[in-house]
Amino acid sequence: MDLFYIVDLAGVFVFAISGALAAREKKLDLFGVFIIAFVTGLGGGTLRDVMMGRTPVFWMQAPIYVGMIFGGTFFAIIFRKKMHYLRKSLLLFDTIGIAFFSIIGTEIALSFSYDLHPIIVISIAAMSACFGGVIRDILCNEIPIIFHKEIYATPCVLGSLFYLGLREVNFFDDYISSFVAIAFIIVFRLFAIKRSLELPKIN
Amino acid sequence: MDLFYIVDLAGVFVFAISGALAAREKKLDLFGVFIIAFVTGLGGGTLRDVMMGRTPVFWMQAPIYVGMIFGGTFFAIIFRKKMHYLRKSLLLFDTIGIAFFSIIGTEIALSFSYDLHPIIVISIAAMSACFGGVIRDILCNEIPIIFHKEIYATPCVLGSLFYLGLREVNFFDDYISSFVAIAFIIVFRLFAIKRSLELPKIN
Amino acid sequence: MDLFYIVDLAGVFVFAISGALAAREKKLDLFGVFIIAFVTGLGGGTLRDVMMGRTPVFWMQAPIYVGMIFGGTFFAIIFRKKMHYLRKSLLLFDTIGIAFFSIIGTEIALSFSYDLHPIIVISIAAMSACFGGVIRDILCNEIPIIFHKEIYATPCVLGSLFYLGLREVNFFDDYISSFVAIAFIIVFRLFAIKRSLELPKIN
């Protein structure tokens, strides 16, 4: 799980940057920027933990996560004028982040003491990966972007489903399956960005 | 409790429709429509469970609720052009829904291992019935409609209080009392709609 | 803890007034005014309890808190035309309120069965004191004021840190330390108001 742990932390770092940049556009002050970075990076997992009853929530027991939020926030503030150079890298890291968050969320749901239905497991995975951004947008007084733009949650949902399928057929070792599913999410999302795919609107 | 269970599911279905229609007006995509339907149908009970410590929250242990959300969402999408014919029926079902949600919420609060004060029981009941709509409106970037329009929470609060009173005097069997209270909520709310009653604004 | 308890209740009362006044400006009805008063007064502690797993949340076990919300709401409604005379007193009481909420939040985090890192303890303290106002602003469809105006969270964070430091050096008795930290928060915040200090914006 070592690699998982490192990527998980890196994901929180990148999410914090994305939150801090969104907060900056709203002209928030230092405290506001930090809080938006916090909820973007840790909000999805917090919501998951609260709804599942895994309390105190994960970051309360592992302050390194709050450290990553500090790190991401200050990184974003220091390099704020140069962020457009990093736009592509950030998008890539964000994609890697949601891929890992989805599979970590799936794992957490599977290892829960209650026997959860696959549809619940997938919901929990998608919540872990995507709802930090939802809370960020609500605090910034916007309709959450993932509700009307981009393909964002879809790869998470399908990737989590794919992972459950791989485990079921038991073709690979679970550890390898998780990386296959993560790769699937990353490729799917990058392809969707490349082609500017969007989900159908309901008219 | 069989009838309760069926009406509970039907209530979730109707709430999901109401959420999906609200999401459509905001031009959300398929994922956004589904999530808004989800929080409208299951958000009030989720909030109740989280605050009471009844975790994992109810729908995680009963995936049929998520099935009702899928059902309500697709129903709303398929019949979206014909919804104005259904407006009156939907309003009726929504009213039946909040009436049952209020009394189910009251029951859950009463059967909790802690001995809760009646005012807390009523608060929990109102939260169960009304806060799905509150979360829907927040996600749609609106001030929650029940804070400034219509008589919506009042029948829930009074119905829950009425039910507690009926149980106290022990005149009916509890099961009958619950239906008397449900009827009270339905009649009160329909009367308020008919007469366009509103709560006083604070000027 | 008697004095603590009384000031805690008084803090909730004053927060409820501030919530009710904000709701009035949004032209909410009686129910909306009450709910905004409720989340302003009890939302921070509720969030803290839910994330820590201290459920049912504190006010469910102590209905007097809900009584304070009723009291504060009606006080605000009755004296709404005269509130400008009270503006300064309210600001003072609000400041006393956040100071006590911060230290009470710190105490709760410290006395938790898990051993929490100081940075988590301080986060919990700040959440207890400041997030009622955040939820109030979200429900009123505004970007939370503490994210872009005034020095509000900073005294709470520093006061909680100061209290931890005082306990560490063990110079005073803990009870006295708590009052020193509370005085620190009050003086810091009043000074910040007096000088119209603001946190730096991130441009």
XYZ file of C-alpha atoms in Angstrom:
609
model
C 0.000 0.000 0.000
C 3.060 2.281 0.083
C 2.668 3.567 -3.453
C -1.048 4.065 -2.801
C -0.283 6.146 0.245
C 2.173 8.384 -1.603
C -0.170 8.960 -4.522
C -3.026 9.585 -2.116
C -1.024 12.360 -0.454
C 0.051 13.732 -3.827
C -3.602 13.746 -4.892
C -4.560 15.795 -1.833
C -1.714 18.206 -2.625
C -2.911 18.727 -6.206
C -6.542 19.086 -5.117
C -5.454 21.707 -2.597
C -3.782 23.642 -5.423
C -6.948 23.470 -7.501
C -8.967 24.700 -4.521
C -6.579 27.532 -3.774
C -6.689 28.705 -7.386
C -10.490 28.664 -7.406
C -10.514 30.649 -4.149
C -8.106 33.174 -5.560
C -10.456 33.868 -8.471
C -13.151 34.690 -5.915
C -10.756 37.153 -4.262
C -10.801 35.379 -0.928
C -8.297 36.163 1.801
C -5.602 33.857 3.128
C -7.940 32.044 5.487
C -10.582 31.581 2.801
C -7.999 30.241 0.359
C -6.800 27.734 2.939
C -10.307 26.530 3.783
C -11.281 26.097 0.131
C -8.035 24.171 -0.443
C -8.897 22.062 2.597
C -12.405 21.115 1.525
C -11.307 20.480 -2.049
C -8.577 18.095 -0.928
C -10.242 16.416 2.027
C -13.989 17.075 1.657
C -14.856 14.006 -0.400
C -13.190 11.588 2.000
C -14.668 13.441 4.963
C -18.177 13.086 3.588
C -17.537 9.387 2.916
C -16.257 8.801 6.446
C -19.096 10.714 8.098
C -21.786 8.849 6.166
C -20.162 5.476 6.792
C -19.512 6.195 10.462
C -15.716 5.976 10.157
C -15.094 8.641 12.772
C -13.092 10.562 13.716
C -12.674 11.230 9.992
C -9.432 10.093 8.389
C -7.477 13.356 8.437
C -8.116 13.836 12.171
C -6.045 10.733 12.758
C -3.382 11.524 10.164
C -2.330 15.180 10.382
C -0.014 14.721 7.403
C -3.103 15.293 5.250
C -3.527 18.748 6.752
C 0.182 19.228 6.057
C -0.458 18.473 2.376
C -3.195 21.124 2.363
C -0.782 23.683 3.790
C 1.798 22.614 1.215
C -0.607 22.794 -1.723
C -1.992 26.153 -0.601
C 1.420 27.780 -0.283
C 2.612 26.221 -3.520
C -0.419 27.709 -5.295
C 0.081 31.120 -3.699
C 3.797 31.298 -4.438
C 3.484 30.155 -8.043
C 0.133 31.768 -8.748
C 1.486 33.934 -11.573
C 3.070 30.921 -13.250
C 0.184 28.512 -12.930
C -0.755 28.719 -16.608
C 2.530 26.973 -17.429
C 1.482 24.199 -15.089
C -2.090 23.894 -16.302
C -1.474 20.684 -18.249
C 0.559 19.054 -15.491
C -2.098 19.954 -12.955
C -4.809 18.425 -15.094
C -2.756 15.260 -15.367
C -2.137 15.095 -11.626
C -5.761 15.858 -10.900
C -6.697 12.951 -13.154
C -4.243 10.654 -11.403
C -5.662 11.916 -8.110
C -9.299 11.111 -8.850
C -8.278 7.713 -10.231
C -6.516 6.772 -6.998
C -9.199 8.355 -4.821
C -11.851 6.289 -6.616
C -10.059 2.999 -6.085
C -9.065 3.860 -2.506
C -12.722 4.756 -1.863
C -13.783 1.432 -3.371
C -11.308 -0.416 -1.135
C -12.530 1.392 1.970
C -16.140 0.573 1.140
C -15.261 -3.082 0.474
C -13.304 -3.477 3.685
C -16.119 -2.021 5.772
C -17.577 -4.275 8.425
C -21.016 -4.108 6.835
C -21.520 -5.952 3.608
C -22.319 -3.191 1.165
C -24.084 -3.678 -2.154
C -21.891 -2.983 -5.229
C -24.008 0.047 -6.144
C -23.329 1.495 -2.702
C -19.617 0.712 -3.001
C -19.483 2.584 -6.306
C -21.441 5.522 -4.870
C -18.972 5.751 -2.007
C -16.043 5.617 -4.422
C -17.471 8.411 -6.573
C -18.235 10.497 -3.492
C -14.649 10.101 -2.250
C -13.211 11.226 -5.561
C -15.614 13.939 -6.675
C -17.321 15.611 -3.721
C -14.376 17.678 -2.553
C -14.867 19.670 -5.752
C -18.604 19.856 -5.131
C -18.103 21.394 -1.675
C -15.473 23.757 -3.114
C -17.982 25.058 -5.670
C -20.763 25.434 -3.101
C -18.513 27.463 -0.803
C -17.546 29.597 -3.811
C -21.258 30.121 -4.514
C -21.278 28.280 -7.845
C -23.317 25.373 -9.134
C -20.872 22.456 -8.874
C -19.013 22.232 -12.158
C -19.170 18.439 -12.314
C -22.968 18.688 -12.530
C -22.914 20.451 -15.873
C -19.468 20.357 -17.450
C -16.882 17.807 -18.414
C -16.724 14.089 -17.934
C -15.474 13.858 -14.390
C -17.542 11.520 -12.267
C -18.251 9.058 -15.081
C -14.710 7.615 -15.254
C -14.719 7.280 -11.461
C -18.016 5.416 -11.467
C -17.037 3.146 -14.363
C -13.530 2.617 -13.009
C -14.887 1.541 -9.649
C -17.350 -0.789 -11.382
C -14.537 -2.155 -13.560
C -12.431 -2.819 -10.467
C -15.291 -4.697 -8.810
C -15.645 -6.772 -11.979
C -11.924 -7.561 -12.107
C -12.000 -8.685 -8.491
C -15.037 -10.820 -9.179
C -13.498 -12.736 -12.075
C -10.343 -12.992 -9.997
C -8.143 -13.024 -13.061
C -5.480 -10.772 -11.573
C -4.237 -10.352 -8.070
C -6.285 -7.550 -6.365
C -3.284 -5.264 -6.232
C -2.742 -5.542 -9.980
C -6.481 -5.172 -10.608
C -6.446 -1.891 -8.764
C -3.752 -0.538 -11.080
C -5.593 -1.747 -14.158
C -8.697 0.114 -12.938
C -6.672 3.205 -12.127
C -5.155 3.163 -15.599
C -8.642 2.761 -17.052
C -9.893 5.870 -15.216
C -6.876 7.944 -16.243
C -7.109 6.968 -19.918
C -10.881 7.465 -20.003
C -10.689 10.910 -18.432
C -7.773 12.109 -20.555
C -9.549 10.867 -23.669
C -12.710 12.728 -22.608
C -10.726 15.926 -22.081
C -8.924 15.531 -25.411
C -12.183 15.128 -27.300
C -14.056 17.649 -25.128
C -16.651 15.006 -24.418
C -19.621 16.025 -22.292
C -22.493 14.146 -20.806
C -25.841 14.817 -22.455
C -27.796 17.730 -21.009
C -31.459 17.095 -20.249
C -33.562 19.457 -22.362
C -44.825 -1.527 8.785
C -45.353 -2.850 5.254
C -47.517 0.012 4.093
C -45.073 2.461 5.674
C -42.229 0.900 3.771
C -44.007 1.089 0.419
C -45.045 4.711 0.908
C -41.551 5.554 2.085
C -40.130 4.199 -1.179
C -42.813 5.963 -3.205
C -41.953 9.192 -1.390
C -38.300 8.834 -2.355
C -39.358 8.188 -5.951
C -41.478 11.352 -6.084
C -38.784 13.435 -4.378
C -36.296 12.173 -6.960
C -38.622 13.377 -9.716
C -38.884 16.806 -8.095
C -35.089 16.950 -7.810
C -34.552 15.872 -11.404
C -36.975 18.532 -12.672
C -35.230 21.239 -10.639
C -31.873 20.074 -12.012
C -33.191 20.150 -15.559
C -34.160 23.816 -15.164
C -30.553 24.533 -14.213
C -29.434 22.770 -17.421
C -27.398 20.169 -15.587
C -26.087 17.081 -17.331
C -27.136 13.501 -16.675
C -24.817 13.093 -13.700
C -25.910 16.385 -12.156
C -29.571 15.481 -12.595
C -28.998 12.154 -10.875
C -27.126 13.685 -7.943
C -29.758 16.376 -7.382
C -32.445 13.690 -7.501
C -30.397 11.688 -5.002
C -29.955 14.467 -2.452
C -33.584 15.558 -2.794
C -34.837 12.045 -2.111
C -32.326 10.849 0.451
C -30.619 13.974 1.817
C -33.013 14.659 4.692
C -32.753 11.147 6.079
C -28.994 11.130 5.528
C -28.586 14.320 7.550
C -30.782 12.863 10.291
C -28.771 9.633 10.431
C -25.418 11.406 10.428
C -26.397 13.751 13.258
C -27.901 10.951 15.313
C -25.001 8.598 14.699
C -27.095 5.998 12.844
C -24.302 5.009 10.497
C -23.765 3.747 7.903
C -26.702 5.919 6.800
C -29.926 4.118 5.924
C -29.580 3.931 2.137
C -26.123 2.359 2.380
C -27.759 -0.639 3.989
C -30.793 -0.701 1.685
C -29.763 -0.210 -1.948
C -33.402 -0.252 -3.023
C -33.476 3.433 -2.058
C -30.799 4.144 -4.630
C -32.915 2.112 -7.056
C -35.853 4.464 -6.382
C -33.591 7.412 -7.207
C -32.630 5.807 -10.519
C -36.294 5.106 -11.195
C -37.462 8.621 -10.338
C -34.673 10.210 -12.355
C -35.414 8.219 -15.497
C -39.139 8.687 -15.095
C -38.594 12.444 -14.910
C -36.292 12.443 -17.926
C -38.561 10.302 -20.091
C -41.729 12.209 -19.255
C -40.131 15.631 -18.939
C -42.242 17.147 -21.718
C -45.427 15.871 -20.155
C -44.709 16.837 -16.589
C -47.141 19.742 -16.588
C -49.989 17.225 -16.898
C -48.644 15.549 -13.799
C -48.072 18.695 -11.788
C -51.096 18.196 -9.566
C -50.437 14.510 -8.997
C -46.828 15.243 -8.157
C -47.846 17.855 -5.626
C -50.205 15.354 -4.040
C -47.559 12.629 -3.898
C -44.992 15.082 -2.573
C -47.443 15.981 0.195
C -48.027 12.319 0.998
C -44.265 11.868 0.943
C -43.456 14.582 3.486
C -46.305 13.391 5.706
C -44.866 9.860 5.856
C -41.283 11.104 6.118
C -42.265 13.254 9.100
C -43.889 10.412 10.994
C -41.159 7.918 10.058
C -38.619 10.482 11.278
C -40.562 10.864 14.515
C -40.603 7.088 14.976
C -36.859 6.815 14.352
C -36.153 9.549 16.881
C -38.460 7.927 19.456
C -36.955 4.486 19.036
C -33.423 5.797 19.454
C -31.436 4.416 22.351
C -31.056 7.867 23.866
C -34.077 9.440 25.421
C -34.633 12.509 23.288
C -36.663 15.541 24.363
C -39.886 16.053 22.336
C -38.514 19.254 20.823
C -35.529 17.278 19.528
C -37.790 14.527 18.213
C -39.815 17.095 16.280
C -36.658 18.759 14.943
C -35.425 15.400 13.692
C -38.776 14.700 12.061
C -38.803 18.039 10.258
C -35.201 17.568 9.164
C -36.008 14.125 7.717
C -38.925 15.484 5.724
C -37.696 18.880 4.594
C -33.915 18.998 4.321
C -33.597 16.993 1.137
C -35.188 19.981 -0.572
C -32.872 22.346 1.279
C -29.760 20.528 0.021
C -31.271 20.412 -3.491
C -31.661 24.193 -3.495
C -28.158 24.796 -2.127
C -26.622 22.599 -4.830
C -28.689 24.502 -7.403
C -27.337 27.757 -5.959
C -30.684 29.045 -4.684
C -31.841 30.159 -1.253
C -33.861 27.157 -0.045
C -37.437 27.689 -1.133
C -38.905 26.450 2.157
C -37.218 29.379 3.924
C -39.259 31.994 2.117
C -42.164 30.432 0.232
C -45.087 28.186 0.953
C -46.178 26.385 4.063
C -43.994 23.303 3.920
C -42.189 22.642 7.166
C -45.040 23.863 9.394
C -47.360 20.898 8.727
C -44.428 18.543 9.347
C -43.600 20.172 12.667
C -47.215 20.334 13.813
C -47.963 16.824 12.535
C -45.038 15.408 14.451
C -46.141 17.291 17.578
C -49.712 16.065 17.070
C -48.457 12.483 16.791
C -46.491 12.825 20.019
C -49.621 14.160 21.710
C -51.762 11.297 20.398
C -49.239 8.785 21.698
C -49.167 10.539 25.046
C -52.932 10.422 25.619
C -52.841 6.840 24.371
C -56.328 7.081 22.939
C -55.547 5.142 19.773
C -53.156 2.355 19.066
C -49.801 3.867 17.923
C -50.230 2.537 14.411
C -53.602 4.267 14.045
C -52.216 7.419 15.658
C -49.540 7.565 12.998
C -52.160 7.530 10.243
C -54.214 10.205 11.980
C -51.102 12.389 12.151
C -50.246 11.651 8.518
C -53.764 12.613 7.461
C -53.452 15.800 9.503
C -50.235 16.781 7.688
C -51.703 16.042 4.263
C -54.893 17.993 4.881
C -53.029 20.924 6.443
C -50.557 21.166 3.562
C -53.189 20.813 0.827
C -55.312 23.443 2.536
C -52.299 25.767 2.711
C -51.612 25.254 -1.000
C -55.275 25.786 -1.912
C -55.419 29.075 0.000
C -51.842 30.085 -0.971
C -51.052 30.511 2.693
C -47.584 31.749 3.558
C -45.735 32.213 6.802
C -45.253 35.836 7.857
C -42.094 37.460 6.548
C -40.013 39.379 9.084
C -39.809 43.016 8.007
C -17.378 24.646 34.332
C -20.466 26.575 35.449
C -19.354 29.906 34.076
C -18.313 28.161 30.857
C -21.750 26.681 30.512
C -23.535 29.997 31.001
C -21.317 31.825 28.533
C -21.687 28.955 26.068
C -25.470 29.363 26.193
C -25.190 33.134 25.947
C -22.932 32.685 22.905
C -25.538 30.524 21.204
C -28.173 33.156 21.997
C -26.113 35.938 20.429
C -25.225 33.812 17.392
C -28.929 33.082 16.929
C -29.602 36.825 16.903
C -26.910 37.360 14.283
C -28.398 34.549 12.192
C -31.932 35.892 12.502
C -30.825 39.354 11.425
C -29.011 37.939 8.371
C -32.112 35.943 7.473
C -34.305 39.002 7.805
C -32.194 40.843 5.251
C -32.846 37.996 2.824
C -36.594 38.429 3.432
C -37.047 34.911 4.733
C -40.201 33.830 6.507
C -40.514 32.830 10.147
C -39.358 29.266 9.538
C -36.387 30.368 7.463
C -35.371 32.896 10.113
C -35.493 30.200 12.773
C -33.436 27.711 10.744
C -30.758 30.287 9.901
C -30.597 31.246 13.584
C -30.292 27.549 14.404
C -27.414 26.779 12.041
C -25.600 29.986 13.004
C -25.768 29.137 16.691
C -25.341 25.374 16.603
C -23.880 24.549 13.172
C -20.198 24.800 14.112
C -20.509 22.474 17.075
C -22.702 20.115 15.059
C -20.085 19.837 12.311
C -17.407 19.238 14.950
C -19.433 16.501 16.631
C -20.334 14.783 13.369
C -16.736 14.705 12.141
C -15.417 13.495 15.490
C -18.147 10.900 15.905
C -19.619 12.486 19.041
C -23.172 11.510 18.205
C -25.963 12.181 18.765
C -24.691 15.751 18.389
C -24.559 17.871 21.512
C -27.830 19.802 21.179
C -29.832 16.596 20.703
C -28.895 15.671 24.244
C -29.354 19.159 25.695
C -32.566 20.762 24.409
C -31.748 23.972 26.277
C -29.576 24.861 23.271
C -32.630 24.758 21.044
C -34.337 26.914 23.666
C -31.567 29.487 23.279
C -32.171 29.494 19.518
C -35.870 30.166 20.080
C -34.969 32.892 22.551
C -32.427 34.557 20.271
C -34.751 34.370 17.271
C -37.669 35.996 19.061
C -35.437 38.575 20.678
C -34.147 39.519 17.225
C -37.633 39.655 15.741
C -39.100 41.733 18.566
C -36.239 44.226 18.698
C -35.458 44.197 14.981
C -36.138 47.928 14.566
C -33.865 48.768 17.467
C -30.982 46.517 16.587
C -28.769 49.377 15.404
C -28.636 50.600 19.010
C -27.406 47.170 19.981
C -24.885 46.773 17.182
C -21.880 47.415 19.393
C -23.104 45.211 22.224
C -23.835 42.432 19.774
C -20.350 42.666 18.318
C -18.928 42.437 21.809
C -21.067 39.445 22.723
C -20.276 37.776 19.411
C -16.589 38.219 20.189
C -17.028 36.771 23.671
C -18.985 33.956 22.048
C -16.313 32.917 19.545
C -13.656 33.165 22.251
C -15.513 30.718 24.488
C -16.514 28.484 21.580
C -12.862 28.239 20.530
C -11.637 27.200 23.947
C -14.586 24.860 24.551
C -13.854 23.309 21.148
C -10.207 22.921 22.120
C -11.205 21.244 25.389
C -13.551 18.841 23.616
C -10.847 17.894 21.122
C -8.296 17.396 23.924
C -10.617 15.260 26.022
C -11.446 13.007 23.073
C -10.571 9.355 23.453
C -8.255 9.496 20.450
C -5.003 11.330 20.855
C -5.301 14.164 18.362
C -2.382 16.132 16.950
C -2.301 19.813 18.039
C -2.983 20.965 14.474
C -6.147 18.844 14.472
C -7.158 20.181 17.882
C -6.821 23.740 16.603
C -8.754 22.912 13.415
C -11.568 21.494 15.515
C -11.572 24.571 17.744
C -11.776 26.936 14.760
C -14.514 24.842 13.174
C -16.566 24.958 16.393
C -16.297 28.725 16.614
C -16.526 29.821 12.981
C -18.466 27.321 10.878
C -21.924 28.219 12.134
C -21.432 31.494 10.293
C -20.156 29.649 7.231
C -23.294 27.498 7.023
C -25.453 30.591 7.620
C -23.870 32.316 4.621
C -24.174 29.251 2.389
C -27.881 28.925 3.201
C -28.273 32.640 2.466
C -26.536 32.054 -0.891
C -23.470 34.169 -0.119
C -19.774 33.394 -0.157
C -18.980 32.973 3.558
C -17.976 36.370 4.904
C -15.123 34.999 6.991
C -13.402 33.863 3.792
C -12.933 37.385 2.502
C -13.665 39.979 5.171
C -12.553 40.772 8.675
C -10.221 39.013 11.042
C -12.489 36.371 12.495
C -10.955 32.918 12.392
C -7.398 34.103 13.039
C -7.942 35.008 16.716
C -9.681 31.667 17.220
C -6.803 29.734 15.678
C -4.136 31.679 17.547
C -6.112 31.644 20.792
C -6.467 27.884 20.628
C -2.740 27.557 19.872
C -1.961 29.913 22.760
C -4.090 27.826 25.104
C -2.270 24.645 24.062
C 1.025 26.400 24.722
C -0.106 27.589 28.154
C -1.149 24.075 29.064
C 2.165 22.721 27.846
C 4.303 25.030 29.969
C 1.930 24.338 32.834
C 2.499 27.748 34.350
C -1.138 28.298 35.297
C -3.841 25.941 36.332
C -5.758 24.812 33.182
C -8.875 26.677 34.242
C -6.972 29.948 34.530
C -5.123 29.236 31.266
C -8.455 28.936 29.508
C -9.473 32.410 30.682
C -6.142 33.869 29.652
C -6.636 32.394 26.165
C -10.213 33.646 26.029
C -9.078 37.133 26.997
C -6.389 36.914 24.308
C -8.977 36.082 21.616
C -11.336 38.861 22.717
C -8.614 41.513 22.813
C -7.147 40.393 19.477
C -10.507 40.445 17.730
C -11.610 43.789 19.197
C -8.268 45.275 18.226
C -8.675 43.921 14.678
C -12.158 45.440 14.453
C -10.972 48.775 15.852
C -8.169 49.020 13.302
C -10.234 47.454 10.478
C -7.508 44.874 9.999
C -7.964 42.371 7.190
C -6.060 39.317 6.120
C -4.105 39.743 2.883
C -6.030 38.891 -0.283
C -4.275 36.651 -2.765
C -3.882 38.548 -6.046
